[in-house]
Short mmCIF file of C-alpha atoms and ligand atoms in Angstrom, two decimals:
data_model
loop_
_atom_site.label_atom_id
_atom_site.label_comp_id
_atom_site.label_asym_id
_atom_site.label_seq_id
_atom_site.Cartn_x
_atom_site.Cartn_y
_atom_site.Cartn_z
CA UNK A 55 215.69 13.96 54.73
CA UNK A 56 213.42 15.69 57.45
CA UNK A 57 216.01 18.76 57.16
CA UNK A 58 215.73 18.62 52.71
CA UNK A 59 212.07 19.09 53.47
CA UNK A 60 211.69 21.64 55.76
CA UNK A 61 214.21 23.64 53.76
CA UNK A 62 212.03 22.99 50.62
CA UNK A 63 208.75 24.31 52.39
CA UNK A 64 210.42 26.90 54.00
CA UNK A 65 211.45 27.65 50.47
CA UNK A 66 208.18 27.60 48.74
CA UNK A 67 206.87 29.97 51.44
CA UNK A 68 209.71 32.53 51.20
CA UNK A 69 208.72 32.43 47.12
CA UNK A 70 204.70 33.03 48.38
CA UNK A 71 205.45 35.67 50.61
CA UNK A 72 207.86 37.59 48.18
CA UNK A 73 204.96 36.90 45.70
CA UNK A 74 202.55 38.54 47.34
CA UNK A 75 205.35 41.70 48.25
CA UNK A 76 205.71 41.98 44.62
CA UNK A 77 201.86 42.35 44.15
CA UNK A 78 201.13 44.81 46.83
CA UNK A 79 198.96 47.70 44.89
CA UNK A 80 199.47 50.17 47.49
CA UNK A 81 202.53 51.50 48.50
CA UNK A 82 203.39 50.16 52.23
CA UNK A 83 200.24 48.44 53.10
CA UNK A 84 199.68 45.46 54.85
CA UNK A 85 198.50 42.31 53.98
CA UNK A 86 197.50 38.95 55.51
CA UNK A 87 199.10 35.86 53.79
CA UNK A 88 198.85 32.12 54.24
CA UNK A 89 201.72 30.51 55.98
CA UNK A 90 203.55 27.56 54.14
CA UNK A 91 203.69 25.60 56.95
CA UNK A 92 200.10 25.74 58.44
CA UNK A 93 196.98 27.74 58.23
CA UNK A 94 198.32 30.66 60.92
CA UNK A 95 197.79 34.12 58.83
CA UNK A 96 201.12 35.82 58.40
CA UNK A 97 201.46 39.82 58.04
CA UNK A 98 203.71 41.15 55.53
CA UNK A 99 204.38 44.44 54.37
CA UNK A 100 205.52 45.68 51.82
CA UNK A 101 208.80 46.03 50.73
CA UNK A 102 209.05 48.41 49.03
CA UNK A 103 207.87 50.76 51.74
CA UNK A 104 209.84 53.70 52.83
CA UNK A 105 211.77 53.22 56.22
CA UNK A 106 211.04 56.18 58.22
CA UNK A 107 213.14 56.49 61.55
CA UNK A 108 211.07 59.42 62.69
CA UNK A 109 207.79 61.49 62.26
CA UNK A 110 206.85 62.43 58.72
CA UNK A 111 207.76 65.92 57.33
CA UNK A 112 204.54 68.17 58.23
CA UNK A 113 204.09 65.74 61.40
CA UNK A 114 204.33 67.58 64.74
CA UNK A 115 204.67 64.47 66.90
CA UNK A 116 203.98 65.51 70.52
CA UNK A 117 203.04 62.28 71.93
CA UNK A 118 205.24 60.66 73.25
CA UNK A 119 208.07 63.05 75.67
CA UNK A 120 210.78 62.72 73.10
CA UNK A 121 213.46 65.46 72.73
CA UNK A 122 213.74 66.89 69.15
CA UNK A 123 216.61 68.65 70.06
CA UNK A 124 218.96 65.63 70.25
CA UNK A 125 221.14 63.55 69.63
CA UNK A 126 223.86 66.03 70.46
CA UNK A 127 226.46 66.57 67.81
CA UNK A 128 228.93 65.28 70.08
CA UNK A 129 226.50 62.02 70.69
CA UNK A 130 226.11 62.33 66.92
CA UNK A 131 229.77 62.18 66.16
CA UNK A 132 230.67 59.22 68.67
CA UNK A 133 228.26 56.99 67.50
CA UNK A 134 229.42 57.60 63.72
CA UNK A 135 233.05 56.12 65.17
CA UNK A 136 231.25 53.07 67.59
CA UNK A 137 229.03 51.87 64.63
CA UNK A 138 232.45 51.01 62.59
CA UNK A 139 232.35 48.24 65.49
CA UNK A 140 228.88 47.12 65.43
CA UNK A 141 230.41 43.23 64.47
CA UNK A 142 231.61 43.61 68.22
CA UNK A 143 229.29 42.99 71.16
CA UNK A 144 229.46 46.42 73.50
CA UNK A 145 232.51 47.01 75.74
CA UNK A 146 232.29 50.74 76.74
CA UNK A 147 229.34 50.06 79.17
CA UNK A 148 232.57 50.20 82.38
CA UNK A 149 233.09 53.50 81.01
CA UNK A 150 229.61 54.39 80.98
CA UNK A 151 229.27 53.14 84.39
CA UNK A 152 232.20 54.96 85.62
CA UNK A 153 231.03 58.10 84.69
CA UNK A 154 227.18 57.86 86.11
CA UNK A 155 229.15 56.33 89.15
CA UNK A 156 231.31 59.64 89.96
CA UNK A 157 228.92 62.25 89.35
CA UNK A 158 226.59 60.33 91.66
CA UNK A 159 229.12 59.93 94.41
CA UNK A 160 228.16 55.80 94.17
CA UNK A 161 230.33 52.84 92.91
CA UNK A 162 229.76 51.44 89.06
CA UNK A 163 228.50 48.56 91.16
CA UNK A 164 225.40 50.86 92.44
CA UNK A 165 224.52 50.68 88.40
CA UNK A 166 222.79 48.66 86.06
CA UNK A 167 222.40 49.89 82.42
CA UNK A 168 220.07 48.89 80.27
CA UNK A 169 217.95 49.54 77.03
CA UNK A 170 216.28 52.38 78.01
CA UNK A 171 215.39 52.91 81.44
CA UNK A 172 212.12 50.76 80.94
CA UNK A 173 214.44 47.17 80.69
CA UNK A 174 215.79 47.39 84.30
CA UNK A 175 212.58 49.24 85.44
CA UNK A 176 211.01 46.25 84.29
CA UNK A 177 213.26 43.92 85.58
CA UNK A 178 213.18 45.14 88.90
CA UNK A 179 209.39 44.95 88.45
CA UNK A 180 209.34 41.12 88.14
CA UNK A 181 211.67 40.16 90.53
CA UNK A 182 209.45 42.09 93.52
CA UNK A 183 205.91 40.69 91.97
CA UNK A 184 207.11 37.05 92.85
CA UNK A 185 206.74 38.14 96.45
CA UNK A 186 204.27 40.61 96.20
CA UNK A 187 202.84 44.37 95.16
CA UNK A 188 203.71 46.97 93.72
CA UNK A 189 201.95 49.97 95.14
CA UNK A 190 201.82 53.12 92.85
CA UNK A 191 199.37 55.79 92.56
CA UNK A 192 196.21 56.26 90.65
CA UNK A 193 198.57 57.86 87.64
CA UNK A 194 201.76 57.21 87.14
CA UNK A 195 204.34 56.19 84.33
CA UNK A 196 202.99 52.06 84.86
CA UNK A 197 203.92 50.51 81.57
CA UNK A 198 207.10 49.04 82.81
CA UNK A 199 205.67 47.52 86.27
CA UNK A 200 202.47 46.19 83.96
CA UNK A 201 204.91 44.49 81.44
CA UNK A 202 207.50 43.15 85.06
CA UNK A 203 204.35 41.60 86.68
CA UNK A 204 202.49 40.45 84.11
CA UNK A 205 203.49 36.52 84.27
CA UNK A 206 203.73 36.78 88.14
CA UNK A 207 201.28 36.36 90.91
CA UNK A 208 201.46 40.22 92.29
CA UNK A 209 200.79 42.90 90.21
CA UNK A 210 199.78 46.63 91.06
CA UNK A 211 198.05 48.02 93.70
CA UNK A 212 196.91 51.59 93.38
CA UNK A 213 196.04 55.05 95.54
CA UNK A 214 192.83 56.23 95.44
CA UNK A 215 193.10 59.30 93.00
CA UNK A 216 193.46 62.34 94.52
CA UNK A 217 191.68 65.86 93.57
CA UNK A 218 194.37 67.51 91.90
CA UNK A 219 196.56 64.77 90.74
CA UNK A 220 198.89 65.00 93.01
CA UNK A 221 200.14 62.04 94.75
CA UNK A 222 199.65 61.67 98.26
CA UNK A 223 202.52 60.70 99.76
CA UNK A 224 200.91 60.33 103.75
CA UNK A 225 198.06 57.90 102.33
CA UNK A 226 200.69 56.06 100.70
CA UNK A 227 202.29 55.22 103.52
CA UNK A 228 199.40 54.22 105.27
CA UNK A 229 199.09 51.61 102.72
CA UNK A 230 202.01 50.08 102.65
CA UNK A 231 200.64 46.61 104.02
CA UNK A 232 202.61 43.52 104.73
CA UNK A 233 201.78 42.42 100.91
CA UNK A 234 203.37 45.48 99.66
CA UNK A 235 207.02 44.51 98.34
CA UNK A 236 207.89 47.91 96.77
CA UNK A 237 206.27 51.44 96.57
CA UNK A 238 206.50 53.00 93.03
CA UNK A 239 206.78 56.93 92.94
CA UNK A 240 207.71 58.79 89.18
CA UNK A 241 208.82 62.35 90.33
CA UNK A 242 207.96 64.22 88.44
CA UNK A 243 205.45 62.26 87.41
CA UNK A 244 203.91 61.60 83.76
CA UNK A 245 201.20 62.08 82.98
CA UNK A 246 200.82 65.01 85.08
CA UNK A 247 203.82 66.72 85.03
CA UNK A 248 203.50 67.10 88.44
CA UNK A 249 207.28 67.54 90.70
CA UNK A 250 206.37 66.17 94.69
CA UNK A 251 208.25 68.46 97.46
CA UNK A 252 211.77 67.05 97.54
CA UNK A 253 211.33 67.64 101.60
CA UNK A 254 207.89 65.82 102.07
CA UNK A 255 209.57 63.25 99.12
CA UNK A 256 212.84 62.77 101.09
CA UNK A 257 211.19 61.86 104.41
CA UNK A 258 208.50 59.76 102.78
CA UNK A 259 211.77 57.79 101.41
CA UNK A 260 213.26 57.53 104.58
CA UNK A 261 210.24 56.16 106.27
CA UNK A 262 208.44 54.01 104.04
CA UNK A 263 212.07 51.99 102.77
CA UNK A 264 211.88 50.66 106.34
CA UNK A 265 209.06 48.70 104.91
CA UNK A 266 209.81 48.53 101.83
CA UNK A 267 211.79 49.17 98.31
CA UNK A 268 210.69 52.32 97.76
CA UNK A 269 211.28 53.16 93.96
CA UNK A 270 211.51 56.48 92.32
CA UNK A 271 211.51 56.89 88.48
CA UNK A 272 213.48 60.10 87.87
CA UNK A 273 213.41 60.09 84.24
CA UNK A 274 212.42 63.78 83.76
CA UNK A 275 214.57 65.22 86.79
CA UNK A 276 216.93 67.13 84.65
CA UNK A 277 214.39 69.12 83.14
CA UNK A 278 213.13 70.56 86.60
CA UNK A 279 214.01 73.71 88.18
CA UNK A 280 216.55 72.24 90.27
CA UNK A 281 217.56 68.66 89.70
CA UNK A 282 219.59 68.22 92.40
CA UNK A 283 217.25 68.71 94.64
CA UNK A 284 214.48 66.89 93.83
CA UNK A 285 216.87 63.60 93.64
CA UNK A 286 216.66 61.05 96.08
CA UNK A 287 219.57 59.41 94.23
CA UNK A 288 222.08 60.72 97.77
CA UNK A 289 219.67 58.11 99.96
CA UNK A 290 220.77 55.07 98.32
CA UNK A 291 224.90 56.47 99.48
CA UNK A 292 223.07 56.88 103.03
CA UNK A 293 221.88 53.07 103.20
CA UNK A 294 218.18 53.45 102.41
CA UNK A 295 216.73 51.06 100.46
CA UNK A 296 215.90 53.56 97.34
CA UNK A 297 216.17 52.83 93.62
CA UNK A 298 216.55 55.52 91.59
CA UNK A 299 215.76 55.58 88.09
CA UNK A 300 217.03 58.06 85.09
CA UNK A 301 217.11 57.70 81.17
CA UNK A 302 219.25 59.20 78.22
CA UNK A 303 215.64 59.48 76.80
CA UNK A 304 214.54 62.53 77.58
CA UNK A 305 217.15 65.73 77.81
CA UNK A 306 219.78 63.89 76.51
CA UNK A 307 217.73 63.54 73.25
CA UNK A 308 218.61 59.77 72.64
CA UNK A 309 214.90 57.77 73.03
CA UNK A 310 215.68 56.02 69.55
CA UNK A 311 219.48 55.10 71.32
CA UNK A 312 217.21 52.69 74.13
CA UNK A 313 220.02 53.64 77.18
CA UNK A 314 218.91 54.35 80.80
CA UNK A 315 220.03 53.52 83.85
CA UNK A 316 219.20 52.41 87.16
CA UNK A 317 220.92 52.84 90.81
CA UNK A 318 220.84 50.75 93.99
CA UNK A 319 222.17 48.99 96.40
CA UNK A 320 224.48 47.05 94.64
CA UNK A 321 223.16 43.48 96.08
CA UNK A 322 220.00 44.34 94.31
CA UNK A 323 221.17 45.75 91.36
CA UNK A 324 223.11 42.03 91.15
CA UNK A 325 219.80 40.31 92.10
CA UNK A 326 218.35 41.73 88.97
CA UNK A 327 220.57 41.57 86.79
CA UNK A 328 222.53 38.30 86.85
CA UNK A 329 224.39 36.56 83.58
CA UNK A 330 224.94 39.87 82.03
CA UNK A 331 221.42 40.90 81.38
CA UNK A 332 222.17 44.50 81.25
CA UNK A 333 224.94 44.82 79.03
CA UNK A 334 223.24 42.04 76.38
CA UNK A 335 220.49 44.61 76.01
CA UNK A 336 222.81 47.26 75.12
CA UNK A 337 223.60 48.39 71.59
CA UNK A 338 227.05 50.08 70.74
CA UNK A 339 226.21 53.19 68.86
CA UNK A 340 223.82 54.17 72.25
CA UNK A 341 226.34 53.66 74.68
CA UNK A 342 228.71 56.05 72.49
CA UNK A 343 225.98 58.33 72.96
CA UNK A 344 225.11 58.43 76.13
CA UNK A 345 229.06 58.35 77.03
CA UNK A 346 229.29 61.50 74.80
CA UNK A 347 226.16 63.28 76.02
CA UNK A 348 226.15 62.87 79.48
CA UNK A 349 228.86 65.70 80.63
CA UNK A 350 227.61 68.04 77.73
CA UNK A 351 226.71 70.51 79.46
CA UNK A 352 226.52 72.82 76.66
CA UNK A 353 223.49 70.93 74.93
CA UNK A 354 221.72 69.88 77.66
CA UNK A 355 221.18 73.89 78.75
CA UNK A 356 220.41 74.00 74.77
CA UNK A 357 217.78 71.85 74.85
CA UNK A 358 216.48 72.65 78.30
CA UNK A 359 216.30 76.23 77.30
CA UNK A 360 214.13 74.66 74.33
CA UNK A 361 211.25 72.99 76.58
CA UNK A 362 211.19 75.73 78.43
CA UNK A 363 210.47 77.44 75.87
CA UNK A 364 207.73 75.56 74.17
CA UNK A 365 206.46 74.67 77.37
CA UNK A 366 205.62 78.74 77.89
CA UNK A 367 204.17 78.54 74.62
CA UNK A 368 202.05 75.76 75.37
CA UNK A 369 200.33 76.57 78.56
CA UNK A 370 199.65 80.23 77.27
CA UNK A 371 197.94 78.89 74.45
CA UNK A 372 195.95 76.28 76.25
CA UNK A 373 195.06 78.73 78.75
CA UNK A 374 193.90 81.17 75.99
CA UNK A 375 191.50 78.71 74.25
CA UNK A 376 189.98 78.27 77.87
CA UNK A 377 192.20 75.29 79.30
CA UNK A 378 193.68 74.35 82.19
CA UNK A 379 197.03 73.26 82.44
CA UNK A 380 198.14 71.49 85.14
CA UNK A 381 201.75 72.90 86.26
CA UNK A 382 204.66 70.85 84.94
CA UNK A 383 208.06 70.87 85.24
CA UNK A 384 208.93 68.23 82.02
CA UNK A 385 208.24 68.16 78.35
CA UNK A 386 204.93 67.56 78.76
CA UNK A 387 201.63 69.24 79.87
CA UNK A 388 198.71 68.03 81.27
CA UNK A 389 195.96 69.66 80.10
CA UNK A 390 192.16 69.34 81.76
CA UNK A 391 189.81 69.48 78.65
CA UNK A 392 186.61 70.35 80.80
CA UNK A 393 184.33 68.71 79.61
CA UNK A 394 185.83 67.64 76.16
CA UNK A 395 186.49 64.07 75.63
CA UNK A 396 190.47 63.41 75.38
CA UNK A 397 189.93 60.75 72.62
CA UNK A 398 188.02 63.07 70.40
CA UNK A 399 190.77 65.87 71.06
CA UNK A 400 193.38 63.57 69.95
CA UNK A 401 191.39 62.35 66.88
CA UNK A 402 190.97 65.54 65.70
CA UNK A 403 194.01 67.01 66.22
CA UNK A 404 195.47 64.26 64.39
CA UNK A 405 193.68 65.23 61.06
CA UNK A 406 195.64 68.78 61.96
CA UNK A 407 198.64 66.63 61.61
CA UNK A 408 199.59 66.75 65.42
CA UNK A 409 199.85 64.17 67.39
CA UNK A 410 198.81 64.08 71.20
CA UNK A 411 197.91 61.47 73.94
CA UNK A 412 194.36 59.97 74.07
CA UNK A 413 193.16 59.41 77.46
CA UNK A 414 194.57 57.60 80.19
CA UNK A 415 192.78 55.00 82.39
CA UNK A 416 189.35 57.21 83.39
CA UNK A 417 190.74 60.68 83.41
CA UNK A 418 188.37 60.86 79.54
CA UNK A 419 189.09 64.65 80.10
CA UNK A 420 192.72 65.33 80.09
CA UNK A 421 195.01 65.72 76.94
CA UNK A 422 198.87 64.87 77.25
CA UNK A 423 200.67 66.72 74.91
CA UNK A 424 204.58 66.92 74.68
CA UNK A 425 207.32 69.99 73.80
CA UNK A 426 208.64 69.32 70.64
CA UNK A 427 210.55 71.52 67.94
CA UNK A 428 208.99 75.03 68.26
CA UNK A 429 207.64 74.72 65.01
CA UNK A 430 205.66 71.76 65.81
CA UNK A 431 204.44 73.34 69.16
CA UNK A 432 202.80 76.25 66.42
CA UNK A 433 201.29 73.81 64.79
CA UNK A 434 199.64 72.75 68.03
CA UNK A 435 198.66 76.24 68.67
CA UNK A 436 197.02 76.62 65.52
CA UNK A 437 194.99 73.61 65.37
CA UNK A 438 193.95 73.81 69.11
CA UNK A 439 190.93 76.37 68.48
CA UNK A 440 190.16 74.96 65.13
CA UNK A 441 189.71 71.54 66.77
CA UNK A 442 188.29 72.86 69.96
CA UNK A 443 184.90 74.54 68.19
CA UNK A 444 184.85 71.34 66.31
CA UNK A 445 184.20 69.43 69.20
CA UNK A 446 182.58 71.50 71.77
C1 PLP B 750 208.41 58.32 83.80
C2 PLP B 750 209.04 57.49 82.75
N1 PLP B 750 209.91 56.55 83.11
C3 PLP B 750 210.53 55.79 82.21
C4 PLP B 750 210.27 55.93 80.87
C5 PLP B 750 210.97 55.00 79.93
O1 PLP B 750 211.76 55.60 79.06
P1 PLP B 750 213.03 54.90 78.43
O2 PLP B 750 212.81 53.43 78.43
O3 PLP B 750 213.10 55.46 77.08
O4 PLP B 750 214.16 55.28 79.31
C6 PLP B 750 209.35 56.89 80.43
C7 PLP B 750 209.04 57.06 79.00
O5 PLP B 750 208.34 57.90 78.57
C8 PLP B 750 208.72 57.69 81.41
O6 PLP B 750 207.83 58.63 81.07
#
């Protein structure tokens, strides 16, 4: 009887809300509807909306770090094949493993995949703020340590900011206090663009993951000068207690795919990722992709040849309308309005069609803005002094 009714109401509200679909004027807006089952507003939107799995034509979306470039057509072409399986949860993620594993000189065991590199960034994130901080910078990539520690009794601590955004690696050891269960680093880091000295980085590793977990988000290390280098990913082999993190987002052109990947010492990697969590966030057509992308070499000099390029373009440009740009080795540019307000900027520039960062924190000066397509990087060129005499 209890089961007739709630099958009835859920009924008559599945006839409201298609009710109200139908009489949506506007094509894809949103509107606020009255549950069945209560009072609690509901949004719907329209159905008969376009799906759109990427920026409009006439968009140049440089806000967010993506790669236009991919997926690869090899990434294309292997995730055509793994769909036909979709009914199947994912069993390629070994073979994934395997190959992350040998080019890193680590065991599959060192590695925990995961959607994107922000799921086991954030789970590693909420397993260390049950027993204490998380000490980062001022600026760094923090969305994933926010979301790790935000039901737990640590959270963040933070550097005082430095004067040219650089992240000082000597005060940051000096402040890794007994409270401190990790030490967060992004090399290079985002916003700023900014790569540390793989020497001074390397030694600050050494020392400070005597004290603690010392974490280091590579996700844009492919797209510097010389990635292996700048990797710490060797001290986890040597017994340190480093995590390294790296994504299929960026050069491997797959941030839609969600597949990153995170290594460790393999007891921690466990630790955080017991009963299968990693592989249960995985999807099959993105580990086809990152399988096929990740040895192709001949793309990934494509599209690094491709942010180099707009990059070039970019801080020429900026530096021509009177900008500074900090110096960046990543798809992105940092870029010191003077004194501009960053939320304007991006406002503006958004009426130009182009799409750029608004400000972080209490930098209310500086303007992200990413490489995309080199078309969309001229579009950013030609709005930039159209906008800037608008605001100034
Ligand atoms: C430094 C850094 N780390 C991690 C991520 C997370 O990316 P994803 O979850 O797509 O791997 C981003 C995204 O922009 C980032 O900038």
């Amino acid at each position: 009887m209890k089961n007739k009714f709630t099958r009835r109401a859920l009924l008559k509200g599945a006839l409201i809300t298609a009710g109200s679909v139908a009489a949506a004027p506007i094509l894809g807006q949103t509107h606020r509807t009255q549950s069945a089952v209560g009072a609690i507003p509901r949004v719907v939107t329209g159905a008969s909306q376009k799906v759109s799995y990427g920026p409009s034509m006439g968009i140049a979306k440089l806000n967010a770090n993506e790669n236009p470039y991919g997926p690869s057509p090899m990434a294309l072409r292997a995730m055509e094949e793994a769909i036909k399986s979709g009914s199947y949860y994912v069993s390629a993620v070994p073979k994934l493993k395997a190959i992350i594993a040998e080019r890193n000189n680590v065991t599959p065991e060192h590695i925990l995949i995961g959607s994107g590199s922000s799921a086991p960034l954030q789970w590693l994130a909420t397993k260390v703020t049950r027993k204490g901080h998380i000490l980062g910078p001022d600026l760094f990539w923090d969305t994933t340590t926010k979301m790790g520690s935000a039901n737990n009794d640590y959270g963040i601590k933070r550097l005082a900011k430095t004067k040219d955004l650089s992240i000082d690696l000597t005060s940051m050891y000096n402040k890794i206090s007994p409270d401190i269960e990790m030490v967060q680093v992004t090399n290079p880091n985002n916003p700023t663009g900014l790569t540390l000295s793989p020497k001074d980085l390397r030694l600050f590793c050494k020392k400070a993951s005597k004290k603690a977990i010392v974490l280091i988000d590579e996700a844009y290390n492919e797209l510097t000068s010389n990635p292996d280098e700048n990797t710490m990913i060797p001290l986890i082999n040597e017994g340190y207690n480093v995590v390294v993190a790296r994504t299929f987002s960026k050069i491997y052109g797959l941030a839609g795919m969600r597949v990153g990947y995170m290594i460790a010492d393999p007891e921690l990697i466990s630790k955080i990722s017991s009963f299968g969590l990693g592989d249960y966030s995985l999807n099959q057509a993105g580990v086809a992709a990152a399988i096929a992308s990740y040895n192709d070499e001949k793309f990934l000099r494509y599209s690094k040849e491709k942010i180099v390029e707009a990059r070039d373009m970019l801080r020429d440009a900026v530096k021509e309308n009177g900008l500074k740009p900090l110096p960046t080795s990543t798809n992105f540019m940092f870029v010191d309005l003077g004194s501009l307000n960053a939320e304007e900027f991006r406002k503006e520039m958004e009426k130009e069609k182009v799409l750029v960062r608004g400000i972080y924190q209490d930098y209310v000066n500086w303007s992200r803005v990413s490489t995309g397509k080199i078309a969309d990087v001229k579009q950013y060129i030609k709005a930039l002094p159209k906008v800037l005499d608008k605001i100034s």
